[in-house]
Amino acid sequence: MGYRPHPNRERALKQLDRHIDEVGPILPRRPMTTFEENLFARVQMAGAAAGAAMAAATKRAQPSGRDLAEAIGTYRLSTRPGDVSGES
């Protein structure tokens, strides 16, 4: 049967066991070239700078406790048809 509508965990594990010997040898890590080292260092610096910028932007975007206390109850959406503001 070619089509199986539901995946079967046991069947998948048996298939992996059948093909376990097909995995090749683990190759040793090759040393990075100077270009790759420089590229990796720049990517790390860019990631750190982007993370710091995102953290600063998130901190600026968060309202203070006083702003939240003032905003509570200022706008409520009514569920009544034709009534937009909720005020009666």
PDB file of N, CA and C in Angstrom:
ATOM      1  N   MET A   1       0.854  -1.160   0.000  1.00  0.00           N
ATOM      2  CA  MET A   1       0.000   0.000   0.000  1.00  0.00           C
ATOM      3  C   MET A   1       0.908   1.234   0.000  1.00  0.00           C
ATOM      4  N   GLY A   2       0.820   2.042  -1.024  1.00  0.00           N
ATOM      5  CA  GLY A   2       1.681   3.201  -1.156  1.00  0.00           C
ATOM      6  C   GLY A   2       1.235   4.380  -0.325  1.00  0.00           C
ATOM      7  N   TYR A   3      -0.052   4.532  -0.159  1.00  0.00           N
ATOM      8  CA  TYR A   3      -0.566   5.704   0.543  1.00  0.00           C
ATOM      9  C   TYR A   3      -0.973   5.320   1.956  1.00  0.00           C
ATOM     10  N   ARG A   4      -0.395   5.998   2.933  1.00  0.00           N
ATOM     11  CA  ARG A   4      -0.774   5.770   4.326  1.00  0.00           C
ATOM     12  C   ARG A   4      -1.316   7.086   4.874  1.00  0.00           C
ATOM     13  N   PRO A   5      -2.592   7.151   5.170  1.00  0.00           N
ATOM     14  CA  PRO A   5      -3.179   8.420   5.586  1.00  0.00           C
ATOM     15  C   PRO A   5      -2.698   8.904   6.948  1.00  0.00           C
ATOM     16  N   HIS A   6      -2.275   8.010   7.810  1.00  0.00           N
ATOM     17  CA  HIS A   6      -1.850   8.410   9.150  1.00  0.00           C
ATOM     18  C   HIS A   6      -0.419   7.940   9.374  1.00  0.00           C
ATOM     19  N   PRO A   7       0.458   8.824   9.874  1.00  0.00           N
ATOM     20  CA  PRO A   7       1.826   8.389  10.162  1.00  0.00           C
ATOM     21  C   PRO A   7       1.850   7.419  11.327  1.00  0.00           C
ATOM     22  N   ASN A   8       2.778   6.507  11.285  1.00  0.00           N
ATOM     23  CA  ASN A   8       2.893   5.491  12.308  1.00  0.00           C
ATOM     24  C   ASN A   8       4.296   5.573  12.906  1.00  0.00           C
ATOM     25  N   ARG A   9       4.397   5.836  14.198  1.00  0.00           N
ATOM     26  CA  ARG A   9       5.684   6.019  14.855  1.00  0.00           C
ATOM     27  C   ARG A   9       6.528   4.750  14.797  1.00  0.00           C
ATOM     28  N   GLU A  10       5.910   3.622  15.076  1.00  0.00           N
ATOM     29  CA  GLU A  10       6.653   2.355  15.090  1.00  0.00           C
ATOM     30  C   GLU A  10       7.202   2.032  13.704  1.00  0.00           C
ATOM     31  N   ARG A  11       6.402   2.280  12.668  1.00  0.00           N
ATOM     32  CA  ARG A  11       6.845   2.016  11.304  1.00  0.00           C
ATOM     33  C   ARG A  11       8.037   2.903  10.953  1.00  0.00           C
ATOM     34  N   ALA A  12       7.992   4.153  11.363  1.00  0.00           N
ATOM     35  CA  ALA A  12       9.093   5.076  11.077  1.00  0.00           C
ATOM     36  C   ALA A  12      10.364   4.650  11.806  1.00  0.00           C
ATOM     37  N   LEU A  13      10.232   4.208  13.064  1.00  0.00           N
ATOM     38  CA  LEU A  13      11.407   3.757  13.801  1.00  0.00           C
ATOM     39  C   LEU A  13      12.008   2.493  13.189  1.00  0.00           C
ATOM     40  N   LYS A  14      11.169   1.581  12.720  1.00  0.00           N
ATOM     41  CA  LYS A  14      11.674   0.376  12.055  1.00  0.00           C
ATOM     42  C   LYS A  14      12.419   0.744  10.775  1.00  0.00           C
ATOM     43  N   GLN A  15      11.895   1.723  10.050  1.00  0.00           N
ATOM     44  CA  GLN A  15      12.550   2.143   8.814  1.00  0.00           C
ATOM     45  C   GLN A  15      13.915   2.760   9.117  1.00  0.00           C
ATOM     46  N   LEU A  16      13.994   3.553  10.183  1.00  0.00           N
ATOM     47  CA  LEU A  16      15.280   4.121  10.564  1.00  0.00           C
ATOM     48  C   LEU A  16      16.270   3.037  10.971  1.00  0.00           C
ATOM     49  N   ASP A  17      15.789   2.035  11.704  1.00  0.00           N
ATOM     50  CA  ASP A  17      16.658   0.928  12.105  1.00  0.00           C
ATOM     51  C   ASP A  17      17.164   0.146  10.896  1.00  0.00           C
ATOM     52  N   ARG A  18      16.317   0.004   9.881  1.00  0.00           N
ATOM     53  CA  ARG A  18      16.721  -0.727   8.677  1.00  0.00           C
ATOM     54  C   ARG A  18      17.854  -0.013   7.954  1.00  0.00           C
ATOM     55  N   HIS A  19      17.868   1.328   8.007  1.00  0.00           N
ATOM     56  CA  HIS A  19      18.835   2.096   7.225  1.00  0.00           C
ATOM     57  C   HIS A  19      19.938   2.702   8.084  1.00  0.00           C
ATOM     58  N   ILE A  20      20.103   2.221   9.316  1.00  0.00           N
ATOM     59  CA  ILE A  20      21.085   2.804  10.215  1.00  0.00           C
ATOM     60  C   ILE A  20      22.505   2.585   9.708  1.00  0.00           C
ATOM     61  N   ASP A  21      22.751   1.511   8.991  1.00  0.00           N
ATOM     62  CA  ASP A  21      24.097   1.228   8.506  1.00  0.00           C
ATOM     63  C   ASP A  21      24.470   2.072   7.291  1.00  0.00           C
ATOM     64  N   GLU A  22      23.528   2.821   6.729  1.00  0.00           N
ATOM     65  CA  GLU A  22      23.806   3.623   5.539  1.00  0.00           C
ATOM     66  C   GLU A  22      24.421   4.977   5.878  1.00  0.00           C
ATOM     67  N   VAL A  23      24.504   5.310   7.144  1.00  0.00           N
ATOM     68  CA  VAL A  23      25.093   6.586   7.531  1.00  0.00           C
ATOM     69  C   VAL A  23      26.599   6.497   7.358  1.00  0.00           C
ATOM     70  N   GLY A  24      27.167   7.483   6.685  1.00  0.00           N
ATOM     71  CA  GLY A  24      28.597   7.470   6.420  1.00  0.00           C
ATOM     72  C   GLY A  24      29.403   7.854   7.646  1.00  0.00           C
ATOM     73  N   PRO A  25      30.724   7.809   7.509  1.00  0.00           N
ATOM     74  CA  PRO A  25      31.569   8.160   8.652  1.00  0.00           C
ATOM     75  C   PRO A  25      31.477   9.660   8.951  1.00  0.00           C
ATOM     76  N   ILE A  26      31.696   9.990  10.188  1.00  0.00           N
ATOM     77  CA  ILE A  26      31.675  11.391  10.586  1.00  0.00           C
ATOM     78  C   ILE A  26      33.008  12.012  10.189  1.00  0.00           C
ATOM     79  N   LEU A  27      32.926  13.069   9.418  1.00  0.00           N
ATOM     80  CA  LEU A  27      34.141  13.710   8.944  1.00  0.00           C
ATOM     81  C   LEU A  27      34.666  14.682  10.000  1.00  0.00           C
ATOM     82  N   PRO A  28      35.977  14.799  10.097  1.00  0.00           N
ATOM     83  CA  PRO A  28      36.523  15.765  11.045  1.00  0.00           C
ATOM     84  C   PRO A  28      36.238  17.193  10.573  1.00  0.00           C
ATOM     85  N   ARG A  29      36.138  18.106  11.544  1.00  0.00           N
ATOM     86  CA  ARG A  29      35.872  19.491  11.197  1.00  0.00           C
ATOM     87  C   ARG A  29      37.088  20.071  10.492  1.00  0.00           C
ATOM     88  N   ARG A  30      36.834  20.797   9.439  1.00  0.00           N
ATOM     89  CA  ARG A  30      37.950  21.430   8.744  1.00  0.00           C
ATOM     90  C   ARG A  30      38.185  22.803   9.364  1.00  0.00           C
ATOM     91  N   PRO A  31      39.407  23.253   9.389  1.00  0.00           N
ATOM     92  CA  PRO A  31      39.677  24.569   9.960  1.00  0.00           C
ATOM     93  C   PRO A  31      39.092  25.674   9.074  1.00  0.00           C
ATOM     94  N   MET A  32      38.666  26.759   9.708  1.00  0.00           N
ATOM     95  CA  MET A  32      38.093  27.865   8.951  1.00  0.00           C
ATOM     96  C   MET A  32      39.212  28.683   8.324  1.00  0.00           C
ATOM     97  N   THR A  33      38.916  29.217   7.152  1.00  0.00           N
ATOM     98  CA  THR A  33      39.869  30.115   6.512  1.00  0.00           C
ATOM     99  C   THR A  33      39.791  31.475   7.192  1.00  0.00           C
ATOM    100  N   THR A  34      40.756  32.342   6.904  1.00  0.00           N
ATOM    101  CA  THR A  34      40.727  33.678   7.511  1.00  0.00           C
ATOM    102  C   THR A  34      39.501  34.452   7.054  1.00  0.00           C
ATOM    103  N   PHE A  35      39.087  34.263   5.806  1.00  0.00           N
ATOM    104  CA  PHE A  35      37.879  34.928   5.322  1.00  0.00           C
ATOM    105  C   PHE A  35      36.664  34.473   6.119  1.00  0.00           C
ATOM    106  N   GLU A  36      36.554  33.168   6.354  1.00  0.00           N
ATOM    107  CA  GLU A  36      35.423  32.637   7.116  1.00  0.00           C
ATOM    108  C   GLU A  36      35.462  33.113   8.567  1.00  0.00           C
ATOM    109  N   GLU A  37      36.665  33.195   9.155  1.00  0.00           N
ATOM    110  CA  GLU A  37      36.776  33.692  10.527  1.00  0.00           C
ATOM    111  C   GLU A  37      36.323  35.143  10.619  1.00  0.00           C
ATOM    112  N   ASN A  38      36.766  35.979   9.659  1.00  0.00           N
ATOM    113  CA  ASN A  38      36.359  37.383   9.650  1.00  0.00           C
ATOM    114  C   ASN A  38      34.858  37.511   9.432  1.00  0.00           C
ATOM    115  N   LEU A  39      34.327  36.719   8.530  1.00  0.00           N
ATOM    116  CA  LEU A  39      32.891  36.752   8.261  1.00  0.00           C
ATOM    117  C   LEU A  39      32.099  36.339   9.500  1.00  0.00           C
ATOM    118  N   PHE A  40      32.556  35.300  10.165  1.00  0.00           N
ATOM    119  CA  PHE A  40      31.885  34.817  11.372  1.00  0.00           C
ATOM    120  C   PHE A  40      31.920  35.878  12.467  1.00  0.00           C
ATOM    121  N   ALA A  41      33.066  36.554  12.641  1.00  0.00           N
ATOM    122  CA  ALA A  41      33.185  37.601  13.657  1.00  0.00           C
ATOM    123  C   ALA A  41      32.251  38.767  13.348  1.00  0.00           C
ATOM    124  N   ARG A  42      32.161  39.146  12.073  1.00  0.00           N
ATOM    125  CA  ARG A  42      31.274  40.252  11.698  1.00  0.00           C
ATOM    126  C   ARG A  42      29.803  39.883  11.892  1.00  0.00           C
ATOM    127  N   VAL A  43      29.465  38.652  11.595  1.00  0.00           N
ATOM    128  CA  VAL A  43      28.078  38.204  11.790  1.00  0.00           C
ATOM    129  C   VAL A  43      27.740  38.217  13.282  1.00  0.00           C
ATOM    130  N   GLN A  44      28.673  37.795  14.128  1.00  0.00           N
ATOM    131  CA  GLN A  44      28.438  37.832  15.569  1.00  0.00           C
ATOM    132  C   GLN A  44      28.260  39.267  16.055  1.00  0.00           C
ATOM    133  N   MET A  45      29.106  40.191  15.577  1.00  0.00           N
ATOM    134  CA  MET A  45      28.980  41.591  15.981  1.00  0.00           C
ATOM    135  C   MET A  45      27.660  42.182  15.511  1.00  0.00           C
ATOM    136  N   ALA A  46      27.264  41.858  14.275  1.00  0.00           N
ATOM    137  CA  ALA A  46      25.997  42.377  13.754  1.00  0.00           C
ATOM    138  C   ALA A  46      24.820  41.822  14.541  1.00  0.00           C
ATOM    139  N   GLY A  47      24.881  40.557  14.905  1.00  0.00           N
ATOM    140  CA  GLY A  47      23.811  39.957  15.700  1.00  0.00           C
ATOM    141  C   GLY A  47      23.708  40.590  17.076  1.00  0.00           C
ATOM    142  N   ALA A  48      24.860  40.863  17.695  1.00  0.00           N
ATOM    143  CA  ALA A  48      24.850  41.494  19.012  1.00  0.00           C
ATOM    144  C   ALA A  48      24.300  42.913  18.915  1.00  0.00           C
ATOM    145  N   ALA A  49      24.700  43.652  17.877  1.00  0.00           N
ATOM    146  CA  ALA A  49      24.207  45.019  17.704  1.00  0.00           C
ATOM    147  C   ALA A  49      22.705  45.025  17.432  1.00  0.00           C
ATOM    148  N   ALA A  50      22.251  44.094  16.611  1.00  0.00           N
ATOM    149  CA  ALA A  50      20.816  44.021  16.309  1.00  0.00           C
ATOM    150  C   ALA A  50      20.030  43.646  17.554  1.00  0.00           C
ATOM    151  N   GLY A  51      20.565  42.736  18.359  1.00  0.00           N
ATOM    152  CA  GLY A  51      19.887  42.346  19.588  1.00  0.00           C
ATOM    153  C   GLY A  51      19.789  43.502  20.564  1.00  0.00           C
ATOM    154  N   ALA A  52      20.865  44.291  20.687  1.00  0.00           N
ATOM    155  CA  ALA A  52      20.844  45.440  21.580  1.00  0.00           C
ATOM    156  C   ALA A  52      19.849  46.493  21.079  1.00  0.00           C
ATOM    157  N   ALA A  53      19.828  46.708  19.762  1.00  0.00           N
ATOM    158  CA  ALA A  53      18.894  47.688  19.200  1.00  0.00           C
ATOM    159  C   ALA A  53      17.448  47.243  19.401  1.00  0.00           C
ATOM    160  N   MET A  54      17.184  45.958  19.232  1.00  0.00           N
ATOM    161  CA  MET A  54      15.818  45.460  19.428  1.00  0.00           C
ATOM    162  C   MET A  54      15.409  45.557  20.895  1.00  0.00           C
ATOM    163  N   ALA A  55      16.332  45.296  21.805  1.00  0.00           N
ATOM    164  CA  ALA A  55      16.020  45.401  23.228  1.00  0.00           C
ATOM    165  C   ALA A  55      15.714  46.849  23.603  1.00  0.00           C
ATOM    166  N   ALA A  56      16.491  47.799  23.058  1.00  0.00           N
ATOM    167  CA  ALA A  56      16.246  49.206  23.351  1.00  0.00           C
ATOM    168  C   ALA A  56      14.906  49.655  22.781  1.00  0.00           C
ATOM    169  N   ALA A  57      14.594  49.209  21.556  1.00  0.00           N
ATOM    170  CA  ALA A  57      13.316  49.590  20.944  1.00  0.00           C
ATOM    171  C   ALA A  57      12.144  48.994  21.709  1.00  0.00           C
ATOM    172  N   THR A  58      12.292  47.786  22.173  1.00  0.00           N
ATOM    173  CA  THR A  58      11.219  47.147  22.942  1.00  0.00           C
ATOM    174  C   THR A  58      11.009  47.871  24.265  1.00  0.00           C
ATOM    175  N   LYS A  59      12.104  48.272  24.907  1.00  0.00           N
ATOM    176  CA  LYS A  59      11.987  48.977  26.184  1.00  0.00           C
ATOM    177  C   LYS A  59      11.300  50.329  25.982  1.00  0.00           C
ATOM    178  N   ARG A  60      11.604  51.030  24.879  1.00  0.00           N
ATOM    179  CA  ARG A  60      10.957  52.303  24.597  1.00  0.00           C
ATOM    180  C   ARG A  60       9.483  52.131  24.287  1.00  0.00           C
ATOM    181  N   ALA A  61       9.126  51.007  23.682  1.00  0.00           N
ATOM    182  CA  ALA A  61       7.737  50.790  23.257  1.00  0.00           C
ATOM    183  C   ALA A  61       6.834  50.357  24.406  1.00  0.00           C
ATOM    184  N   GLN A  62       7.393  49.906  25.506  1.00  0.00           N
ATOM    185  CA  GLN A  62       6.570  49.443  26.620  1.00  0.00           C
ATOM    186  C   GLN A  62       6.011  50.638  27.391  1.00  0.00           C
ATOM    187  N   PRO A  63       4.706  50.673  27.606  1.00  0.00           N
ATOM    188  CA  PRO A  63       4.133  51.775  28.378  1.00  0.00           C
ATOM    189  C   PRO A  63       4.468  51.643  29.860  1.00  0.00           C
ATOM    190  N   SER A  64       4.499  52.775  30.537  1.00  0.00           N
ATOM    191  CA  SER A  64       4.791  52.750  31.970  1.00  0.00           C
ATOM    192  C   SER A  64       3.546  52.321  32.739  1.00  0.00           C
ATOM    193  N   GLY A  65       3.709  52.041  34.019  1.00  0.00           N
ATOM    194  CA  GLY A  65       2.581  51.637  34.842  1.00  0.00           C
ATOM    195  C   GLY A  65       1.532  52.730  34.954  1.00  0.00           C
ATOM    196  N   ARG A  66       1.975  53.996  35.017  1.00  0.00           N
ATOM    197  CA  ARG A  66       1.035  55.113  35.109  1.00  0.00           C
ATOM    198  C   ARG A  66       0.185  55.202  33.833  1.00  0.00           C
ATOM    199  N   ASP A  67       0.838  54.999  32.658  1.00  0.00           N
ATOM    200  CA  ASP A  67       0.090  55.034  31.396  1.00  0.00           C
ATOM    201  C   ASP A  67      -0.944  53.916  31.340  1.00  0.00           C
ATOM    202  N   LEU A  68      -0.570  52.744  31.828  1.00  0.00           N
ATOM    203  CA  LEU A  68      -1.514  51.619  31.823  1.00  0.00           C
ATOM    204  C   LEU A  68      -2.688  51.883  32.762  1.00  0.00           C
ATOM    205  N   ALA A  69      -2.409  52.468  33.938  1.00  0.00           N
ATOM    206  CA  ALA A  69      -3.478  52.749  34.897  1.00  0.00           C
ATOM    207  C   ALA A  69      -4.455  53.772  34.333  1.00  0.00           C
ATOM    208  N   GLU A  70      -3.941  54.756  33.579  1.00  0.00           N
ATOM    209  CA  GLU A  70      -4.823  55.760  32.982  1.00  0.00           C
ATOM    210  C   GLU A  70      -5.639  55.171  31.835  1.00  0.00           C
ATOM    211  N   ALA A  71      -5.087  54.191  31.136  1.00  0.00           N
ATOM    212  CA  ALA A  71      -5.751  53.638  29.958  1.00  0.00           C
ATOM    213  C   ALA A  71      -6.840  52.637  30.307  1.00  0.00           C
ATOM    214  N   ILE A  72      -6.845  52.118  31.527  1.00  0.00           N
ATOM    215  CA  ILE A  72      -7.828  51.099  31.895  1.00  0.00           C
ATOM    216  C   ILE A  72      -9.219  51.723  31.887  1.00  0.00           C
ATOM    217  N   GLY A  73     -10.101  51.125  31.154  1.00  0.00           N
ATOM    218  CA  GLY A  73     -11.490  51.548  31.123  1.00  0.00           C
ATOM    219  C   GLY A  73     -11.770  52.760  30.248  1.00  0.00           C
ATOM    220  N   THR A  74     -10.795  53.228  29.477  1.00  0.00           N
ATOM    221  CA  THR A  74     -11.066  54.410  28.650  1.00  0.00           C
ATOM    222  C   THR A  74     -11.840  54.043  27.392  1.00  0.00           C
ATOM    223  N   TYR A  75     -11.736  52.830  26.920  1.00  0.00           N
ATOM    224  CA  TYR A  75     -12.445  52.447  25.709  1.00  0.00           C
ATOM    225  C   TYR A  75     -12.949  51.034  25.883  1.00  0.00           C
ATOM    226  N   ARG A  76     -14.234  50.877  25.672  1.00  0.00           N
ATOM    227  CA  ARG A  76     -14.819  49.543  25.726  1.00  0.00           C
ATOM    228  C   ARG A  76     -15.668  49.358  24.503  1.00  0.00           C
ATOM    229  N   LEU A  77     -15.518  48.259  23.859  1.00  0.00           N
ATOM    230  CA  LEU A  77     -16.269  47.967  22.651  1.00  0.00           C
ATOM    231  C   LEU A  77     -17.584  47.310  23.038  1.00  0.00           C
ATOM    232  N   SER A  78     -18.670  47.872  22.553  1.00  0.00           N
ATOM    233  CA  SER A  78     -19.984  47.341  22.883  1.00  0.00           C
ATOM    234  C   SER A  78     -20.333  46.180  21.969  1.00  0.00           C
ATOM    235  N   THR A  79     -21.122  45.268  22.487  1.00  0.00           N
ATOM    236  CA  THR A  79     -21.600  44.155  21.678  1.00  0.00           C
ATOM    237  C   THR A  79     -22.999  44.420  21.151  1.00  0.00           C
ATOM    238  N   ARG A  80     -23.557  45.566  21.502  1.00  0.00           N
ATOM    239  CA  ARG A  80     -24.899  45.907  21.017  1.00  0.00           C
ATOM    240  C   ARG A  80     -24.817  46.395  19.578  1.00  0.00           C
ATOM    241  N   PRO A  81     -25.740  45.961  18.717  1.00  0.00           N
ATOM    242  CA  PRO A  81     -25.704  46.429  17.328  1.00  0.00           C
ATOM    243  C   PRO A  81     -26.014  47.927  17.255  1.00  0.00           C
ATOM    244  N   GLY A  82     -25.237  48.647  16.452  1.00  0.00           N
ATOM    245  CA  GLY A  82     -25.446  50.067  16.242  1.00  0.00           C
ATOM    246  C   GLY A  82     -24.804  50.941  17.291  1.00  0.00           C
ATOM    247  N   ASP A  83     -24.262  50.387  18.362  1.00  0.00           N
ATOM    248  CA  ASP A  83     -23.636  51.162  19.417  1.00  0.00           C
ATOM    249  C   ASP A  83     -22.121  50.963  19.304  1.00  0.00           C
ATOM    250  N   VAL A  84     -21.408  52.031  18.949  1.00  0.00           N
ATOM    251  CA  VAL A  84     -19.987  51.905  18.723  1.00  0.00           C
ATOM    252  C   VAL A  84     -19.174  52.173  19.983  1.00  0.00           C
ATOM    253  N   SER A  85     -19.505  53.232  20.722  1.00  0.00           N
ATOM    254  CA  SER A  85     -18.660  53.639  21.834  1.00  0.00           C
ATOM    255  C   SER A  85     -18.932  52.852  23.108  1.00  0.00           C
ATOM    256  N   GLY A  86     -20.096  52.299  23.256  1.00  0.00           N
ATOM    257  CA  GLY A  86     -20.413  51.584  24.470  1.00  0.00           C
ATOM    258  C   GLY A  86     -20.991  52.478  25.547  1.00  0.00           C
ATOM    259  N   GLU A  87     -21.021  53.782  25.286  1.00  0.00           N
ATOM    260  CA  GLU A  87     -21.586  54.699  26.276  1.00  0.00           C
ATOM    261  C   GLU A  87     -23.081  54.739  26.144  1.00  0.00           C
ATOM    262  N   SER A  88     -23.807  54.767  27.252  1.00  0.00           N
ATOM    263  CA  SER A  88     -25.271  54.804  27.195  1.00  0.00           C
ATOM    264  C   SER A  88     -25.761  56.115  27.710  1.00  0.00           C
TER     265      SER A  88
END
